[in-house]
PDB file of C-alpha atoms and ligand atoms in Angstrom:
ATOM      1  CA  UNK A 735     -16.665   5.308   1.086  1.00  0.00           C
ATOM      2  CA  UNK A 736     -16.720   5.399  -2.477  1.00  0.00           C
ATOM      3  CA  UNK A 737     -15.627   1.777  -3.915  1.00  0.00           C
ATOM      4  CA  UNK A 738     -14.748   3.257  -7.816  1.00  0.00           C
ATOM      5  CA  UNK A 739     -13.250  -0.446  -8.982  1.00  0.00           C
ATOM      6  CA  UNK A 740     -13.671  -4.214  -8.019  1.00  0.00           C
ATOM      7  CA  UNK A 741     -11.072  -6.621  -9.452  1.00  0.00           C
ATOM      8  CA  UNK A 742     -13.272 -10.223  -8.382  1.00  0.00           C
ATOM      9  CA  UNK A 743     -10.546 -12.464  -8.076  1.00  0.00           C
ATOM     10  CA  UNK A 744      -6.756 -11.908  -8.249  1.00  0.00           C
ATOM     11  CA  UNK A 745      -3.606 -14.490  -7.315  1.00  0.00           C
ATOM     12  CA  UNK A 746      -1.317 -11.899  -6.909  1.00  0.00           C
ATOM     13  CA  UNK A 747      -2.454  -9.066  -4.386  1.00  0.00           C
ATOM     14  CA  UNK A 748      -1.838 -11.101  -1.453  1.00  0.00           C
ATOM     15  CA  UNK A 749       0.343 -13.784  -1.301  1.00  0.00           C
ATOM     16  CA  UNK A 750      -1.117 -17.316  -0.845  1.00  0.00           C
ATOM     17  CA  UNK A 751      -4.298 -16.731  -1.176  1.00  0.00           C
ATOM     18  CA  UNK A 752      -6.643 -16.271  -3.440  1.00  0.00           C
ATOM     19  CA  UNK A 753      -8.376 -12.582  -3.210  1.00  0.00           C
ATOM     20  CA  UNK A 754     -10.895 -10.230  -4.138  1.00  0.00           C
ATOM     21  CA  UNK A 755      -9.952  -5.994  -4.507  1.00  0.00           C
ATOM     22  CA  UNK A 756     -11.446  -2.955  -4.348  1.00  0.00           C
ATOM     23  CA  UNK A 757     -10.257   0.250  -5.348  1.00  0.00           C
ATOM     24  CA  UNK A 758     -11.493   3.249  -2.968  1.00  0.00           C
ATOM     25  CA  UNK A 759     -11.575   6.829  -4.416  1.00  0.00           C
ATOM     26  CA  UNK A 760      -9.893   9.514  -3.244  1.00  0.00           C
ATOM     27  CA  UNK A 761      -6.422  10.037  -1.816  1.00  0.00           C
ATOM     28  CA  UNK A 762      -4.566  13.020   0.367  1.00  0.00           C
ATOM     29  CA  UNK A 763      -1.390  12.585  -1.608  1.00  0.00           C
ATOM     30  CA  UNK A 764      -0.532  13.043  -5.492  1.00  0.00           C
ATOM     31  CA  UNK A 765       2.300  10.931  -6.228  1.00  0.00           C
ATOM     32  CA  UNK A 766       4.010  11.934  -9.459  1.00  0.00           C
ATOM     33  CA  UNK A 767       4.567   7.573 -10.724  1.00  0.00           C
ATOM     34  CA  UNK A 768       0.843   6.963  -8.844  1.00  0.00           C
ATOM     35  CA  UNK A 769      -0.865   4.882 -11.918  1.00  0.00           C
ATOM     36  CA  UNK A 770      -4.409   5.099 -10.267  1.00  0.00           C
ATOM     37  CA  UNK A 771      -4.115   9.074 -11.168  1.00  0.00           C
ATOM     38  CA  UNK A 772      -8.384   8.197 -11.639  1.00  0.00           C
ATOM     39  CA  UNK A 773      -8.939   7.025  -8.372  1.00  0.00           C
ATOM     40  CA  UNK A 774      -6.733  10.206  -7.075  1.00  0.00           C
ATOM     41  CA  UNK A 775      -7.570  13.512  -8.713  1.00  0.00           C
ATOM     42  CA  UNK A 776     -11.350  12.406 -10.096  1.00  0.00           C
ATOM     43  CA  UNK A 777     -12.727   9.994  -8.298  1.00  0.00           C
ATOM     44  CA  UNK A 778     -16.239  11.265  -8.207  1.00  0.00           C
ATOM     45  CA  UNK A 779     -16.750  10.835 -12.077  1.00  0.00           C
ATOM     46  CA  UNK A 780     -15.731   7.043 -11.468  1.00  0.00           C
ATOM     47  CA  UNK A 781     -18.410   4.166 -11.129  1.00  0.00           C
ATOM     48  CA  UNK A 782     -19.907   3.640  -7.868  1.00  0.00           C
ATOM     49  CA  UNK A 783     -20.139   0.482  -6.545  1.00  0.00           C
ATOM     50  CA  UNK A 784     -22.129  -0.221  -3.524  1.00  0.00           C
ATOM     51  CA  UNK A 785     -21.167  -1.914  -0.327  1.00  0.00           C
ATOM     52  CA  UNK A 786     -23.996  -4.500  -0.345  1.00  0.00           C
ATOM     53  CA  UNK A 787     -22.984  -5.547  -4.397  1.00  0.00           C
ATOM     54  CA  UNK A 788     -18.982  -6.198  -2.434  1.00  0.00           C
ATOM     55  CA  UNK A 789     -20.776  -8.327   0.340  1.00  0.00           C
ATOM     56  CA  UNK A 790     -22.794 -10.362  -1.782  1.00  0.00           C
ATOM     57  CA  UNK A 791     -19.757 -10.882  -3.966  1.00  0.00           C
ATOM     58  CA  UNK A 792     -17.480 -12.045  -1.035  1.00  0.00           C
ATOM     59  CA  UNK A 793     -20.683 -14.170   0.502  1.00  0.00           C
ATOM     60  CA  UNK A 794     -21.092 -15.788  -2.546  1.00  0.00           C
ATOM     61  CA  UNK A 795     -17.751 -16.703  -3.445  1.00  0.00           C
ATOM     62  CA  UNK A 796     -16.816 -17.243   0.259  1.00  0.00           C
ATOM     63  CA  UNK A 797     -15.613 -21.003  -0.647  1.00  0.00           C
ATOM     64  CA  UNK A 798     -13.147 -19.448  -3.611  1.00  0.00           C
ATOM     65  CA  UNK A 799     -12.368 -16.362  -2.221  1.00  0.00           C
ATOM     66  CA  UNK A 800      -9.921 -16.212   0.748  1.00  0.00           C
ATOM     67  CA  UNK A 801      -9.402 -12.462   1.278  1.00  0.00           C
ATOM     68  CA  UNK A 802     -10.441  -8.797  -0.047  1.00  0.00           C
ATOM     69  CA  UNK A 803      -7.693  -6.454  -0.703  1.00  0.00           C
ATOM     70  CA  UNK A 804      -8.674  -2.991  -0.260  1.00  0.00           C
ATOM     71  CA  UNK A 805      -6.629  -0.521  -1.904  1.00  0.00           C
ATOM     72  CA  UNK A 806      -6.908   2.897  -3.260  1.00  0.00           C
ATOM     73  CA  UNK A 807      -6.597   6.041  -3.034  1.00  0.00           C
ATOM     74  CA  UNK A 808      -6.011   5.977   0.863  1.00  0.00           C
ATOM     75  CA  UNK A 809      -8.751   3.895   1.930  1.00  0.00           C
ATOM     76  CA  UNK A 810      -8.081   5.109   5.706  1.00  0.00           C
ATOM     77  CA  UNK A 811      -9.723   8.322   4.700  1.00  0.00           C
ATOM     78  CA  UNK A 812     -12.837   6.845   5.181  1.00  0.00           C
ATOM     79  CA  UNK A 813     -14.328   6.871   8.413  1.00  0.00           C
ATOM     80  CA  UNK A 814     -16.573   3.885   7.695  1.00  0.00           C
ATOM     81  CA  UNK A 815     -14.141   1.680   6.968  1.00  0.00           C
ATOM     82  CA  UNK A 816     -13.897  -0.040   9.905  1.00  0.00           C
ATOM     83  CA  UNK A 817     -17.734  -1.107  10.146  1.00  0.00           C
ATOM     84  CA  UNK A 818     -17.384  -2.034   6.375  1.00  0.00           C
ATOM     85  CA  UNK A 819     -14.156  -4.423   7.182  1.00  0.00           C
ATOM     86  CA  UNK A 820     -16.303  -5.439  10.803  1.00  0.00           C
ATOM     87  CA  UNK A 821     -18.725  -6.602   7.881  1.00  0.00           C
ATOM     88  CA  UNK A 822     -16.596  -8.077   5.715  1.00  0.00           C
ATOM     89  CA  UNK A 823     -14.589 -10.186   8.884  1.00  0.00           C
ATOM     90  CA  UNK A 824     -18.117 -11.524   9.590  1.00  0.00           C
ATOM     91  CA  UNK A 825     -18.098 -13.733   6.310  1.00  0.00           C
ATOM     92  CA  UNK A 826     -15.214 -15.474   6.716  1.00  0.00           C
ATOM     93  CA  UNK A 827     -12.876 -13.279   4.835  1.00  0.00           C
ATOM     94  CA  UNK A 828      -9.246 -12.335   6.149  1.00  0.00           C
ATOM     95  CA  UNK A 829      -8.357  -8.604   4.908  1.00  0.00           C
ATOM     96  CA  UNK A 830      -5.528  -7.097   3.547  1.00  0.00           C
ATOM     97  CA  UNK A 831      -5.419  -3.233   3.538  1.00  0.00           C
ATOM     98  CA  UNK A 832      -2.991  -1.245   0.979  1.00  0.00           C
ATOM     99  CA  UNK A 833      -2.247   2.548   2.770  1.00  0.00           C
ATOM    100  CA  UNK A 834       0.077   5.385   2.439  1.00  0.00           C
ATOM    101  CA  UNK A 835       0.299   5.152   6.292  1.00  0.00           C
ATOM    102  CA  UNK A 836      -0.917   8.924   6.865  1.00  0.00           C
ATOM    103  CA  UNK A 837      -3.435   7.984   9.031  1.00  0.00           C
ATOM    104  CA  UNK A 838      -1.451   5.617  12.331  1.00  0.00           C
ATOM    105  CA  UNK A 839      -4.858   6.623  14.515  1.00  0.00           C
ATOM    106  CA  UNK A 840      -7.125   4.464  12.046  1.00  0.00           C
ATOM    107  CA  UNK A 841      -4.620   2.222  11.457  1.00  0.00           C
ATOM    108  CA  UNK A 842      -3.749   1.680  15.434  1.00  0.00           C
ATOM    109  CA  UNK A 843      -7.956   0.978  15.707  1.00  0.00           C
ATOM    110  CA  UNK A 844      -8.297  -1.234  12.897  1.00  0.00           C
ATOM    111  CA  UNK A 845      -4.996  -3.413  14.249  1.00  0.00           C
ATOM    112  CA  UNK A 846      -6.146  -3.114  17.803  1.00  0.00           C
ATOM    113  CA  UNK A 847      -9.742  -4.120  16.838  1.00  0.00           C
ATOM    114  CA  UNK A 848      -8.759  -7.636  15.329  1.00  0.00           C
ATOM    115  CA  UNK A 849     -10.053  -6.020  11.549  1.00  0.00           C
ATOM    116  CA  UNK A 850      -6.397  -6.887   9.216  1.00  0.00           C
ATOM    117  CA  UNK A 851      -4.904  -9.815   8.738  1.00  0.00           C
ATOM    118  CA  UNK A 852      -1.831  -7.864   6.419  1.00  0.00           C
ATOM    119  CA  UNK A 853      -0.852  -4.456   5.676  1.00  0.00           C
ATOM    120  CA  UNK A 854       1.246  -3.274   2.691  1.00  0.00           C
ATOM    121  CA  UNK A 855       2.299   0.566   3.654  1.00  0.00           C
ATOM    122  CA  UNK A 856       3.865   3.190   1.164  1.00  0.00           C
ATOM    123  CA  UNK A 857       7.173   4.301   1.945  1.00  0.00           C
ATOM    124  CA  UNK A 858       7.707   6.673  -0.521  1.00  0.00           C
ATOM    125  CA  UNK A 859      11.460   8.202  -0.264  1.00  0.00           C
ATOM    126  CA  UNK A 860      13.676   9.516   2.704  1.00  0.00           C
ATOM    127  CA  UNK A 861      12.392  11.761   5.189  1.00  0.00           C
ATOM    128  CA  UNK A 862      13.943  14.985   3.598  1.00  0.00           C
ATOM    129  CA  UNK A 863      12.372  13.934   0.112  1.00  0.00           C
ATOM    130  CA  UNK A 864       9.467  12.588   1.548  1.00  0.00           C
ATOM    131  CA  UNK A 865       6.824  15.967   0.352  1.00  0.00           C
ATOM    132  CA  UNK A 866       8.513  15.727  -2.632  1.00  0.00           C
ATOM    133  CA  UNK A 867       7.935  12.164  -3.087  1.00  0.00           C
ATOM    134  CA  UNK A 868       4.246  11.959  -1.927  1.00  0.00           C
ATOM    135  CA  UNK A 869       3.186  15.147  -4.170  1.00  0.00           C
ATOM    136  CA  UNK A 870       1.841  16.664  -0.774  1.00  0.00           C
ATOM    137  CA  UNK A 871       3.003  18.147   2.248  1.00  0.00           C
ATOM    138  CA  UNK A 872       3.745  15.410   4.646  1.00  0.00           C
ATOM    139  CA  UNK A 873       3.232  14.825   8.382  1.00  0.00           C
ATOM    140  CA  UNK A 874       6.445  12.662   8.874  1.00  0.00           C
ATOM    141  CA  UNK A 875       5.237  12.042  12.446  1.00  0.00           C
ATOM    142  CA  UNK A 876       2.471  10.120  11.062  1.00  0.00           C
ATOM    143  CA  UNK A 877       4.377   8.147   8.632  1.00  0.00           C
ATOM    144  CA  UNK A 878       6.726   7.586  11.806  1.00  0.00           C
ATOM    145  CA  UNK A 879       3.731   6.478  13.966  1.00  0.00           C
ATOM    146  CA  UNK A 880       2.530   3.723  11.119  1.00  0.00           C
ATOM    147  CA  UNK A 881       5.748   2.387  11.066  1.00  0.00           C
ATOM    148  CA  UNK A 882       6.160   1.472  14.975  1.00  0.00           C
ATOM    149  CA  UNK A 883       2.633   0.447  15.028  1.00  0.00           C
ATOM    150  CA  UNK A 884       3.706  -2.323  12.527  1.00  0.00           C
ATOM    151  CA  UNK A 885       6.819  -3.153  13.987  1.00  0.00           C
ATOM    152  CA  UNK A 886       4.989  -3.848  17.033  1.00  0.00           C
ATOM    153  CA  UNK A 887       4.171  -7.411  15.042  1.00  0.00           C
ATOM    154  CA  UNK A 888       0.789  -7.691  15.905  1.00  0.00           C
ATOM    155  CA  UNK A 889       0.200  -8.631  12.051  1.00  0.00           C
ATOM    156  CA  UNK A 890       1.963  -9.016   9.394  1.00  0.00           C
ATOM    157  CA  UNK A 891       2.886  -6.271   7.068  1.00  0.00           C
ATOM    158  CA  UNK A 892       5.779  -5.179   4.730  1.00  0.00           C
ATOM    159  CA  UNK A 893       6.465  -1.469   3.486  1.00  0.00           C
ATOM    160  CA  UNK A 894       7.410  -0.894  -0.280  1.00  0.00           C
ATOM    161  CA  UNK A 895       8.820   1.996  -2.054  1.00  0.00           C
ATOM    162  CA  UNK A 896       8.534   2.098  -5.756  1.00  0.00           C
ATOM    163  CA  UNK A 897      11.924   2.744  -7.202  1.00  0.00           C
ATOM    164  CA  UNK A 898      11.492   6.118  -9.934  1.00  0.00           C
ATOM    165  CA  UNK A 899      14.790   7.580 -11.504  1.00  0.00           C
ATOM    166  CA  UNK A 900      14.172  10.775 -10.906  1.00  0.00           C
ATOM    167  CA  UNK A 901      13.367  10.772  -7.913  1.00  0.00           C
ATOM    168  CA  UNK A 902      15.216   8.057  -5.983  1.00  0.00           C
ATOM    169  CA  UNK A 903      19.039   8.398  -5.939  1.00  0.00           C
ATOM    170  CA  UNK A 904      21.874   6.275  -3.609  1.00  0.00           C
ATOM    171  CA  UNK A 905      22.102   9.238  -1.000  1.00  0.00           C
ATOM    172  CA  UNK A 906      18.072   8.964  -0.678  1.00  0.00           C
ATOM    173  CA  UNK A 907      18.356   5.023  -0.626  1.00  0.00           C
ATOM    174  CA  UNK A 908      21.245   5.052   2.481  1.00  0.00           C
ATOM    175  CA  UNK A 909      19.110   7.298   3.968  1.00  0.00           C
ATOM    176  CA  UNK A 910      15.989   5.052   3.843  1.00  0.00           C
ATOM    177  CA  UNK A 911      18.257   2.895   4.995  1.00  0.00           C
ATOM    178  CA  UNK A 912      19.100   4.581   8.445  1.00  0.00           C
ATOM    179  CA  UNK A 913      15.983   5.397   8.663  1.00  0.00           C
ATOM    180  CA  UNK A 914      13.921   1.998   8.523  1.00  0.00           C
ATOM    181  CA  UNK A 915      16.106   0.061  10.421  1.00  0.00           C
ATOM    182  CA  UNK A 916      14.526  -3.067  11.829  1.00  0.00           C
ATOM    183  CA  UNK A 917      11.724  -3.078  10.312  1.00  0.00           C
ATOM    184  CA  UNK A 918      10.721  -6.961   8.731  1.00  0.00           C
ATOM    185  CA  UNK A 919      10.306  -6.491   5.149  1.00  0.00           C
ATOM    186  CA  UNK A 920      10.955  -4.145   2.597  1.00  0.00           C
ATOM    187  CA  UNK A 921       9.603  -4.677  -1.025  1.00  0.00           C
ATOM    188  CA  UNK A 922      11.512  -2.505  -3.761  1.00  0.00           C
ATOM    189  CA  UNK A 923       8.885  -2.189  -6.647  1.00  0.00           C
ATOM    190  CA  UNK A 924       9.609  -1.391 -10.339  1.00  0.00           C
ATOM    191  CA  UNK A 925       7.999   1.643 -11.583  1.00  0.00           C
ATOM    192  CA  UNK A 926       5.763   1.023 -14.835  1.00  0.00           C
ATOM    193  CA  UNK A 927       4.424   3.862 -16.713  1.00  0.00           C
ATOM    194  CA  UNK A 928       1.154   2.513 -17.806  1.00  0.00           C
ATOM    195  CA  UNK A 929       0.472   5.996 -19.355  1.00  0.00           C
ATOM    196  CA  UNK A 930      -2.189   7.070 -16.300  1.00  0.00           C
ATOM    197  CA  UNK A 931       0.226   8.546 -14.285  1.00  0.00           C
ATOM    198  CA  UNK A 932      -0.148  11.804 -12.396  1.00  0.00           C
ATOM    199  CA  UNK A 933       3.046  12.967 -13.961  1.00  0.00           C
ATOM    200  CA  UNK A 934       4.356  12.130 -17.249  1.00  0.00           C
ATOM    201  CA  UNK A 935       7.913  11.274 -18.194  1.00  0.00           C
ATOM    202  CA  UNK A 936       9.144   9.427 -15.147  1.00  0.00           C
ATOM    203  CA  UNK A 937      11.525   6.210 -15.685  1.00  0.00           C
ATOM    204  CA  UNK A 938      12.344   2.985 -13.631  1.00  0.00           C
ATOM    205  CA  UNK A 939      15.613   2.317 -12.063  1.00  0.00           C
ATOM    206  CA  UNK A 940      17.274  -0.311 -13.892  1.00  0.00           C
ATOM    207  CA  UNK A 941      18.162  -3.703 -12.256  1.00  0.00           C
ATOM    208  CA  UNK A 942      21.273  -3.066 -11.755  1.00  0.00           C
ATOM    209  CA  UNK A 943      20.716  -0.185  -9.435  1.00  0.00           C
ATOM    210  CA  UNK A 944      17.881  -1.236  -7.745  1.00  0.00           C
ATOM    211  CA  UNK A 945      20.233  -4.350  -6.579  1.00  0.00           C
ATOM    212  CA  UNK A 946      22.456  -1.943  -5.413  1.00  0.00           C
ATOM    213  CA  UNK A 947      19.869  -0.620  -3.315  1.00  0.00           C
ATOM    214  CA  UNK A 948      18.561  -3.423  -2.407  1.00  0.00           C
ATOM    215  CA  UNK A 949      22.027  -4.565  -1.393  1.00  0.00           C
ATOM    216  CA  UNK A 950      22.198  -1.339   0.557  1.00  0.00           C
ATOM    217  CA  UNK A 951      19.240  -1.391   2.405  1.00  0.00           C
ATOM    218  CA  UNK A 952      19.861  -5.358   3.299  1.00  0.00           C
ATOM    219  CA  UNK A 953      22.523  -3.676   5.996  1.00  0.00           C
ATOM    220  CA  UNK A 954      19.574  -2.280   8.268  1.00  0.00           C
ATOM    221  CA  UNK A 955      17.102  -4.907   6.665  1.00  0.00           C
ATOM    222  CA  UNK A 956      16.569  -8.531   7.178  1.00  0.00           C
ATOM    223  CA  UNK A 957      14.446  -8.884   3.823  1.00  0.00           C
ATOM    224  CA  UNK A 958      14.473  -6.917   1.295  1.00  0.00           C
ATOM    225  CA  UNK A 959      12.784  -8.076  -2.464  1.00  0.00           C
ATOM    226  CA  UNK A 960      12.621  -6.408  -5.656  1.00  0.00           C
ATOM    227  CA  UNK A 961       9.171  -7.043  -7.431  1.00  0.00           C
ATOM    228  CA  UNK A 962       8.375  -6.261 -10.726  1.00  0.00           C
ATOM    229  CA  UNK A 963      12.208  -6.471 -11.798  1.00  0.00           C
TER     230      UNK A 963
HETATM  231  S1  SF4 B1718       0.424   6.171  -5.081  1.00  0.00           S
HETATM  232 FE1  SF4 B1718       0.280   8.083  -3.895  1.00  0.00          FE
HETATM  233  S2  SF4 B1718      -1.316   9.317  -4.885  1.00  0.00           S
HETATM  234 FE2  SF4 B1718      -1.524   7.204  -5.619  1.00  0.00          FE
HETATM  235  S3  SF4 B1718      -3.011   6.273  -4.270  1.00  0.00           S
HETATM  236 FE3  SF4 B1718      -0.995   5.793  -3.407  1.00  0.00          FE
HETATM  237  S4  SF4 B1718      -0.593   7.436  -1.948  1.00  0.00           S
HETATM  238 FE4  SF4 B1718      -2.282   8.131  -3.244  1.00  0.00          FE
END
């Protein structure tokens, strides 16, 4: 596991509580709005910061710091990352995972082991624009996998698809919609070019449209949020 970035303490990652996050190198999929295009296509020129420096972090902050976030990259790429979370669980700490949802097998032993307390999964477009979407060739069956191991409600989760102009069009969106029906929560996040994207010249979808989507995707949906707009 190769932990490139450490944000110590931030109120906004997950919800109530007040949380630590780590940024894990490396990812199988190359997003064109992706903003972490360091973490994705160079990781191994990025700092390296050890598991041990994370633990004494989290044991020493333990009364301030509720929860680590781990994000990415895909952090289920790394096949130590349960025994790191096992670690982590150990001090106290609850654990919020951020992932693409390509891997359901990790995911389905980190759930079934007790190890997350929330998961935020990628949905990144439709199923026919899903390659497309994701930069990569795409298993869908995996995606497909993620999603039922979630809606299963063992924890709690939501999925989130960051809205991108050209990329993300009504047809796509009432697709989505068909698609994800029933699952709990759906987050529609504003795309921000903060200029370290994998691809250049992409553009949010304005407010208007993304409530249009939003109020399209509340048919199959209970709750559906914009964030960011
Ligand atoms: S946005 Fe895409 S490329 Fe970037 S880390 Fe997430 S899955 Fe990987």
């Amino acid at each position: 596991m190769h932990i490139c970035g450490m944000e110590k303490l931030s109120l906004v990652d997950f919800d109530r509580y007040t949380a630590c996050t780590i940024f894990l190198g490396g990812c199988n999929y190359r997003c064109p709005f992706c903003h972490n295009a360091h973490l994705v296509c160079d990781h191994t020129s990025q700092p390296n910061i050890t598991i041990e420096s994370v633990l004494d972090y989290l044991k020493l902050r333990r009364n301030c710091i509720d929860a680590l976030c781990i994000s990415g990259g895909e952090p289920t790429l790394n096949a130590d990352l349960p025994v790191f979370i096992q670690r982590v669980k150990q001090l106290g700490v609850k654990v919020k995972l951020d992932t693409n949802g390509s891997n359901p097998r990790m995911l389905n032993q980190l759930i079934k082991t007790d190890l997350l307390d929330y998961v935020a999964m990628d949905i990144k477009n439709c199923t026919s624009k899903y390659s497309l979407t994701a930069g990569a060739s795409v298993d869908i069956s995996n995606i497909n996998a993620s999603i039922e191991l979630l809606k299963l409600g063992a924890i709690p989760y939501e999925l989130r698809t960051t809205l991108v102009l050209q990329l993300h069009n009504t047809e796509d969106i009432m697709e989505l919609s068909d698609w994800l029906t029933g699952v709990d929560k759906l987050y529609l996040q504003k795309f921000i070019d903060v200029g370290n994207c994998i691809q250049s010249g992409l553009t949010a979808v304005d407010m208007e449209q993304a409530l249009e989507y939003k109020r399209l995707l509340s048919k199959t949906i209970d709750n559906v949020y914009l964030r960011g707009y």
